[in-house]
PDB file of C-alpha atoms and ligand atoms in Angstrom:
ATOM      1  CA  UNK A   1      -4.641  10.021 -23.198  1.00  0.00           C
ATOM      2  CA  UNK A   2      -4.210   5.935 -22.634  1.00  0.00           C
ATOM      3  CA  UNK A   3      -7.143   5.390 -25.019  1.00  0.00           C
ATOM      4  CA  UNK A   4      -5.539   7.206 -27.134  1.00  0.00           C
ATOM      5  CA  UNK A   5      -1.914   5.924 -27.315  1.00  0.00           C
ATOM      6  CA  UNK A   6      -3.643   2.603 -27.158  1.00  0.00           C
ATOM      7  CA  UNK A   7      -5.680   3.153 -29.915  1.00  0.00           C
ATOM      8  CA  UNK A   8      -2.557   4.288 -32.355  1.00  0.00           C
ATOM      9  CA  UNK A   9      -0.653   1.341 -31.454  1.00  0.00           C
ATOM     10  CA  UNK A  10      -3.801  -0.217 -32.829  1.00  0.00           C
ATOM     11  CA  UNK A  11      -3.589   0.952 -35.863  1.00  0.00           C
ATOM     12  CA  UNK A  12       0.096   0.583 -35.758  1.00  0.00           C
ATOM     13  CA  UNK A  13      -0.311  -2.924 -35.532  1.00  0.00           C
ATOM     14  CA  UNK A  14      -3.005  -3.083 -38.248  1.00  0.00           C
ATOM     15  CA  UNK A  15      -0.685  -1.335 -40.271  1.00  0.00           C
ATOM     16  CA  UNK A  16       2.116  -3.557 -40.476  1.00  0.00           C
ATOM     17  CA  UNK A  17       0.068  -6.309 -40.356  1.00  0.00           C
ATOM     18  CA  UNK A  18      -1.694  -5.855 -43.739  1.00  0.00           C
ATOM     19  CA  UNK A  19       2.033  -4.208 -45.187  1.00  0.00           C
ATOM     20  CA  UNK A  20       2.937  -7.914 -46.670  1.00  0.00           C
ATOM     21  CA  UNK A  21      -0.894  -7.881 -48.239  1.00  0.00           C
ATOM     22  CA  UNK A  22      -2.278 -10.837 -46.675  1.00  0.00           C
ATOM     23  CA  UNK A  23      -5.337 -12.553 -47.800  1.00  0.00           C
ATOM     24  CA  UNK A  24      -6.588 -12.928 -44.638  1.00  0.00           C
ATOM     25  CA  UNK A  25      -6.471 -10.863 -41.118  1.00  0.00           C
ATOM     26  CA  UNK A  26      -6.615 -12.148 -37.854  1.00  0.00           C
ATOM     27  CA  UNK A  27      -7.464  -9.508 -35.536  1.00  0.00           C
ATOM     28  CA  UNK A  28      -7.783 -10.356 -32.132  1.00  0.00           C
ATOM     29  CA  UNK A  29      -9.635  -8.270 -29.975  1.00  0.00           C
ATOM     30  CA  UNK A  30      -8.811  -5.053 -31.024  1.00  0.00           C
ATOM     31  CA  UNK A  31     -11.300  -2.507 -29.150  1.00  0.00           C
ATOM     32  CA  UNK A  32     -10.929  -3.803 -25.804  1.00  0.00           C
ATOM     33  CA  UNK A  33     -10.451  -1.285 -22.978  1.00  0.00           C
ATOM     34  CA  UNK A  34     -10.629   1.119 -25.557  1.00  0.00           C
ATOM     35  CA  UNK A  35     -13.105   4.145 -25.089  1.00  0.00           C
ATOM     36  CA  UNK A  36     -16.691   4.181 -27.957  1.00  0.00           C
ATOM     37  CA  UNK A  37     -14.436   6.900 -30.130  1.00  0.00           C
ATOM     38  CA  UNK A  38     -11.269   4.918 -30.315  1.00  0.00           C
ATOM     39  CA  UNK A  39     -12.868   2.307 -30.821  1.00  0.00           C
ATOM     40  CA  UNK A  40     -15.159   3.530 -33.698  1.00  0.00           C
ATOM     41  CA  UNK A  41     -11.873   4.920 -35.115  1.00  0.00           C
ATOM     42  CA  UNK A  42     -10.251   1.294 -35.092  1.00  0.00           C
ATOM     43  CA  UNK A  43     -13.365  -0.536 -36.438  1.00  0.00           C
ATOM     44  CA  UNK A  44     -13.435   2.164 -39.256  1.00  0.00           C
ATOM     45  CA  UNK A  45     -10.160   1.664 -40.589  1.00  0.00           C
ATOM     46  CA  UNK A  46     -10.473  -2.453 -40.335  1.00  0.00           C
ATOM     47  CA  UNK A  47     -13.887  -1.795 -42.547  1.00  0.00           C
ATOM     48  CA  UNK A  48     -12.123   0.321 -44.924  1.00  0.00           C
ATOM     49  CA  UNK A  49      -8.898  -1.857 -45.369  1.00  0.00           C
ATOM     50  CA  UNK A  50     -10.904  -4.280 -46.034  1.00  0.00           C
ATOM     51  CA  UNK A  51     -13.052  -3.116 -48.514  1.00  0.00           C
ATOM     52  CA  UNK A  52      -9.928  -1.487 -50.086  1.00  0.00           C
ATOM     53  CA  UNK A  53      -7.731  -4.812 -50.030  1.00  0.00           C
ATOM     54  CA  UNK A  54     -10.189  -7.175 -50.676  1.00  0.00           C
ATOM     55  CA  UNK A  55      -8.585  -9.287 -48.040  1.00  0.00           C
ATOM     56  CA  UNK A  56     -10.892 -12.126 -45.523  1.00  0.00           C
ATOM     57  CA  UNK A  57     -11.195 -11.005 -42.111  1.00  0.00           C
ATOM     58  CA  UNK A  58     -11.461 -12.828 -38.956  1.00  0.00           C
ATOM     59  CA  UNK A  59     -12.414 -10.989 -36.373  1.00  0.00           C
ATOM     60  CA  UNK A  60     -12.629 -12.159 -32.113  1.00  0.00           C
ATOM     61  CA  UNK A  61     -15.119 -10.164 -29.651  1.00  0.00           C
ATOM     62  CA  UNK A  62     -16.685 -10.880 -27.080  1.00  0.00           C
ATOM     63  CA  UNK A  63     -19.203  -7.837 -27.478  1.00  0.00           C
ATOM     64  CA  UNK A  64     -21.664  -8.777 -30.482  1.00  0.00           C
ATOM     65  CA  UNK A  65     -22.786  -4.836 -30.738  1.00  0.00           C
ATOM     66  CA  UNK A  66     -18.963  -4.717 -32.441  1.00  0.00           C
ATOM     67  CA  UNK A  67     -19.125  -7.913 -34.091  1.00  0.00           C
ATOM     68  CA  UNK A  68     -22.516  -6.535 -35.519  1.00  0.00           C
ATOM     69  CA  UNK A  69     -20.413  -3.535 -37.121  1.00  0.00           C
ATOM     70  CA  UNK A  70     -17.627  -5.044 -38.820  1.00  0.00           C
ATOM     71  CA  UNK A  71     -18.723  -8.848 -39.426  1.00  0.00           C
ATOM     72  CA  UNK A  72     -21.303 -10.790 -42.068  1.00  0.00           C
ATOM     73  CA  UNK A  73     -21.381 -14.063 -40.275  1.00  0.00           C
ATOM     74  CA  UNK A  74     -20.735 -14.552 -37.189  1.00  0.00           C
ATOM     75  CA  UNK A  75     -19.766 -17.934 -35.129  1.00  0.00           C
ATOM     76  CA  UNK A  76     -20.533 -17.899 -31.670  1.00  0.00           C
ATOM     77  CA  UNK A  77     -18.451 -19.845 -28.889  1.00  0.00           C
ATOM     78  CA  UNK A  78     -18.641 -21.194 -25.800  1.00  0.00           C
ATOM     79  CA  UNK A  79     -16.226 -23.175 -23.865  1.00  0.00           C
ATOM     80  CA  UNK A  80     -13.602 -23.665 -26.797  1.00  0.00           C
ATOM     81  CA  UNK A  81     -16.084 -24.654 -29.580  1.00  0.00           C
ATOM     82  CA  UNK A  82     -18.505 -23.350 -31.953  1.00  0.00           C
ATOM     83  CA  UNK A  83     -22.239 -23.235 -30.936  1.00  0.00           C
ATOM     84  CA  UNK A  84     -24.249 -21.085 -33.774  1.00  0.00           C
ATOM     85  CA  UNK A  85     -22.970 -19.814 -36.712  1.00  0.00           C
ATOM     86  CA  UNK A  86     -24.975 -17.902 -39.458  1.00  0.00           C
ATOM     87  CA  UNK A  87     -25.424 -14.435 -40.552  1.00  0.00           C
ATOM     88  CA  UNK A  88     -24.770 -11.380 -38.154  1.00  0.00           C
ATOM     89  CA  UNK A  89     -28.502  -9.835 -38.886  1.00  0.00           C
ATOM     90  CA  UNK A  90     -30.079 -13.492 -38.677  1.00  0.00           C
ATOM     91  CA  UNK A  91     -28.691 -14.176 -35.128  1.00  0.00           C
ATOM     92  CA  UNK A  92     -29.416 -10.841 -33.848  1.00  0.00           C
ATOM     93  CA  UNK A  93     -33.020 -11.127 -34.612  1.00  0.00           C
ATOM     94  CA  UNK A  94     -33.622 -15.372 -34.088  1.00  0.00           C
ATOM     95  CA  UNK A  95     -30.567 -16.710 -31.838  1.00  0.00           C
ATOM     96  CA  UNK A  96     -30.549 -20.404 -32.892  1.00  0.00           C
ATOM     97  CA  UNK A  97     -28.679 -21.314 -29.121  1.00  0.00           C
ATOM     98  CA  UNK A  98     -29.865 -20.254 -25.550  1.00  0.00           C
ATOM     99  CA  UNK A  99     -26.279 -18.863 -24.776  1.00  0.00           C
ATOM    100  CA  UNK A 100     -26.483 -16.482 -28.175  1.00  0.00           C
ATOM    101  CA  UNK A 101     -30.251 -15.631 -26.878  1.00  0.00           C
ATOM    102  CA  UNK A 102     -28.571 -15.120 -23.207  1.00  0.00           C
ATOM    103  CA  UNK A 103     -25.820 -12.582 -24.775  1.00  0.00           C
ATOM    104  CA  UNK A 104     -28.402 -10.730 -26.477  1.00  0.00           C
ATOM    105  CA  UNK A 105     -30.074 -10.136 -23.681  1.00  0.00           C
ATOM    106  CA  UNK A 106     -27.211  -8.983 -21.798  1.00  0.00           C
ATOM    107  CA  UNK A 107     -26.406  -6.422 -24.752  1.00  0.00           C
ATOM    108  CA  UNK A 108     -27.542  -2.603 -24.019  1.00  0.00           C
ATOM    109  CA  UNK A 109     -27.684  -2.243 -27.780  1.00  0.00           C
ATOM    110  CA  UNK A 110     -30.437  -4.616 -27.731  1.00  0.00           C
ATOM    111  CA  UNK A 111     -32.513  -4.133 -24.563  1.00  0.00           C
ATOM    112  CA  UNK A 112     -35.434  -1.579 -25.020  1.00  0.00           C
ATOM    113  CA  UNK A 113     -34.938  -0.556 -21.496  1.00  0.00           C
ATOM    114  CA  UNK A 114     -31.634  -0.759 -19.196  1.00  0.00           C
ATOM    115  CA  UNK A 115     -33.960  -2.526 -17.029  1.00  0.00           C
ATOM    116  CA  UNK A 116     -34.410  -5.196 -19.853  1.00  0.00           C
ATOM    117  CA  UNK A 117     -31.011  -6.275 -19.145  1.00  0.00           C
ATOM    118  CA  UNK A 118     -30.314  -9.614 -17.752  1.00  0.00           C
ATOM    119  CA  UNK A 119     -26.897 -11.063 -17.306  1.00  0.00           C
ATOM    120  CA  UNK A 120     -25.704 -14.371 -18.586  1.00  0.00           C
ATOM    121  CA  UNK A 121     -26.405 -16.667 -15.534  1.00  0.00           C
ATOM    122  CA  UNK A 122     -23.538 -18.708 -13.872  1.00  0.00           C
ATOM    123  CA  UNK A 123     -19.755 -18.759 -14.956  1.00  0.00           C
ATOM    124  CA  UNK A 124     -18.166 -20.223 -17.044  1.00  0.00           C
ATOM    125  CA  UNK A 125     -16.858 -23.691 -16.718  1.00  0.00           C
ATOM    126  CA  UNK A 126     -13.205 -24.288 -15.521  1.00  0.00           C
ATOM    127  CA  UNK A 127     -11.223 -25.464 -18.361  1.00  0.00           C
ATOM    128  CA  UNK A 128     -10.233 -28.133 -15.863  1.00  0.00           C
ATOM    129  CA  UNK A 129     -12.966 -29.620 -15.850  1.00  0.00           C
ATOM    130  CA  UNK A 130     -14.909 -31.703 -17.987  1.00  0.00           C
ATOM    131  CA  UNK A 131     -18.728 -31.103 -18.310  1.00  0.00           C
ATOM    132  CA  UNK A 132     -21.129 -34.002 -19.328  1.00  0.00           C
ATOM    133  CA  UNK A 133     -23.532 -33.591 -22.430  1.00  0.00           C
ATOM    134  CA  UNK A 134     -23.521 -29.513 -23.873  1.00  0.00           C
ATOM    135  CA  UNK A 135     -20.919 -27.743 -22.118  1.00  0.00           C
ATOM    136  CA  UNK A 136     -24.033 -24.605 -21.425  1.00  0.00           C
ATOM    137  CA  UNK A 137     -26.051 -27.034 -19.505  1.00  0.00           C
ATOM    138  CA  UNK A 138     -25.624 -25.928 -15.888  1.00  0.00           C
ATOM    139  CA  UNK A 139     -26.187 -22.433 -17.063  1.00  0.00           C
ATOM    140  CA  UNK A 140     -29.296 -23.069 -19.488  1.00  0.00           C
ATOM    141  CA  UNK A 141     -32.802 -22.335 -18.384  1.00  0.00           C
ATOM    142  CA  UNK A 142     -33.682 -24.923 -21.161  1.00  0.00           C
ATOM    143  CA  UNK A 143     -31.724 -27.753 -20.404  1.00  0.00           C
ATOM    144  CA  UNK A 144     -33.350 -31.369 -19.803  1.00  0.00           C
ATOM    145  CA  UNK A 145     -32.321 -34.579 -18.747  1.00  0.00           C
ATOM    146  CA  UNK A 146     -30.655 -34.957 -22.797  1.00  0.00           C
ATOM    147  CA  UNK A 147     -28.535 -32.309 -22.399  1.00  0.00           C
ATOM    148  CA  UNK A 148     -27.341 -33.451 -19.093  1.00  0.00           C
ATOM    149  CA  UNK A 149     -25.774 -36.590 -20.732  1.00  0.00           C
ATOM    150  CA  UNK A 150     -25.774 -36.220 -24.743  1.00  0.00           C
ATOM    151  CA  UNK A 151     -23.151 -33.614 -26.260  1.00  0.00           C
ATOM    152  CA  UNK A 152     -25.464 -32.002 -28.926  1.00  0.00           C
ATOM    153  CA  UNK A 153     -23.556 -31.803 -32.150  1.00  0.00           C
ATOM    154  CA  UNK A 154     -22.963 -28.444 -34.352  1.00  0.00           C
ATOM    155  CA  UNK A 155     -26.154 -28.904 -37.184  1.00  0.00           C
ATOM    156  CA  UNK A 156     -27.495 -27.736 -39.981  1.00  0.00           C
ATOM    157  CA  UNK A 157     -30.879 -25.687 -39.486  1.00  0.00           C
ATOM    158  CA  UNK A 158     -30.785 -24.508 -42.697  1.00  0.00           C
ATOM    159  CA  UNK A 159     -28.595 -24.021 -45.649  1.00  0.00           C
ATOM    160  CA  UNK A 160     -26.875 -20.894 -43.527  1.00  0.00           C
ATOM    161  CA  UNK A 161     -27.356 -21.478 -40.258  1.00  0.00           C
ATOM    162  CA  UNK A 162     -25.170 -23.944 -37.598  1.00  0.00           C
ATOM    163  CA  UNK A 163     -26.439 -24.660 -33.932  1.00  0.00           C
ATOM    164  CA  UNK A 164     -25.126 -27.199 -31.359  1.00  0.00           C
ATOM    165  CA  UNK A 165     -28.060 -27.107 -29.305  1.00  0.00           C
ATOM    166  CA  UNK A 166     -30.646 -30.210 -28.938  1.00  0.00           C
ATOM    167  CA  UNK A 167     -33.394 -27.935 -28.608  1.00  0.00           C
ATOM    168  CA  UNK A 168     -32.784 -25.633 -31.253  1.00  0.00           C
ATOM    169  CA  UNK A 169     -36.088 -25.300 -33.131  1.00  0.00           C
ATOM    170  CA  UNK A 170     -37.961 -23.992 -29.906  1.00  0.00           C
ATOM    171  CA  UNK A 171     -34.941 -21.522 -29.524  1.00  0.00           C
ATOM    172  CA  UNK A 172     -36.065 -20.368 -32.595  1.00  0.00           C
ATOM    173  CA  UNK A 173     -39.515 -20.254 -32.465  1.00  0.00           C
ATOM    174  CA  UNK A 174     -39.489 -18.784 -29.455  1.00  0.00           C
ATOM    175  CA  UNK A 175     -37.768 -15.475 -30.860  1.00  0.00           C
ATOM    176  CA  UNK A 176     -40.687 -15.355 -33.421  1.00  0.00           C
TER     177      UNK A 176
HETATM  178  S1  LIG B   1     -28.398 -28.632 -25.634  1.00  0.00           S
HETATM  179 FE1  LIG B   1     -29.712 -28.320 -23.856  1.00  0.00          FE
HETATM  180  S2  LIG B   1     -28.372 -27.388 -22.303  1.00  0.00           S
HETATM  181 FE2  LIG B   1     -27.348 -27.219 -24.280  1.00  0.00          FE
HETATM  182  S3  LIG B   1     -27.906 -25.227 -24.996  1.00  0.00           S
HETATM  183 FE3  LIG B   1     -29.383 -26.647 -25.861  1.00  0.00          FE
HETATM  184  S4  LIG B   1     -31.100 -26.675 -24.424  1.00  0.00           S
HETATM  185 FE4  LIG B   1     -29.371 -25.728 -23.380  1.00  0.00          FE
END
């Protein structure tokens, strides 16, 4: 009964958001603590309102199985800042960035088995603090002496794909 009167005010929320016909949406996390229908009832009505309107979406999750449902491209974050962006379908199957790869992993809706899943490794850093070289390097099983003092920068792989990783290119071949 909370899913549900969660879920309407939702869509309530949806709803006058979109009444002044925005060109863009900023929806923020809508599905959370929301049960699988509710939330497939949400994520419907963004997808149609958007088709219908015509309107740019932005859309936060944390859970990439949603992203997945409702987004094109994708840009993944860690610690306040972009570290892969590209194409939903293109990250799912060759994560350019060991934290992507480590999300995936942790994702039932791409384990074969439920004993295929592995969760992401460590916490994440306090915003307090300050972290030398890439902010994922005490929680990266790839990280080397570089990453322990250089902050990668957010480059081009290719004409549609973004990855602030140093080591990129065996992150990808590796998912080959
Ligand atoms: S730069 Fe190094 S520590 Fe950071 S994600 Fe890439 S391999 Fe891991």
């Amino acid at each position: 009964m909370r899913h549900a009167a969660c879920g309407m005010r939702q869509r309530m929320c949806i709803a006058l958001a979109i009444a002044l016909r925005p060109r863009l949406l900023i929806v923020d996390e809508p599905t959370t603590a929301l049960d699988v229908s509710v939330q497939e009832g949400i994520l419907r009505l963004v997808r149609q309102l958007q088709r219908e309107t015509g309107m740019a979406l932005i859309f936060v999750t944390h859970d990439l199985a949603v992203a997945r449902l409702v987004a094109s491209e994708v840009a993944v974050m860690y610690a306040g800042g972009i570290v892969e962006r590209g194409g939903i379908d293109d990250i799912y199957r060759r994560p350019a960035h060991p934290h992507t790869r480590a999300l995936l992993a942790s994702q039932p809706d791409t384990a074969r088995n439920w004993s295929d899943l592995r969760p992401v490794a460590g916490s994440p850093p306090d915003k307090a603090d300050i972290v030398p070289g890439c902010a994922f390097h005490p929680r990266c099983p790839l990280a080397t002496d570089r990453c322990t003092t250089e902050e990668p920068d957010l480059r081009a792989l290719s004409a549609d794909r973004l990855s602030r990783c140093h080591h990129a290119e065996e992150v990808l071949d590796a998912a080959h």
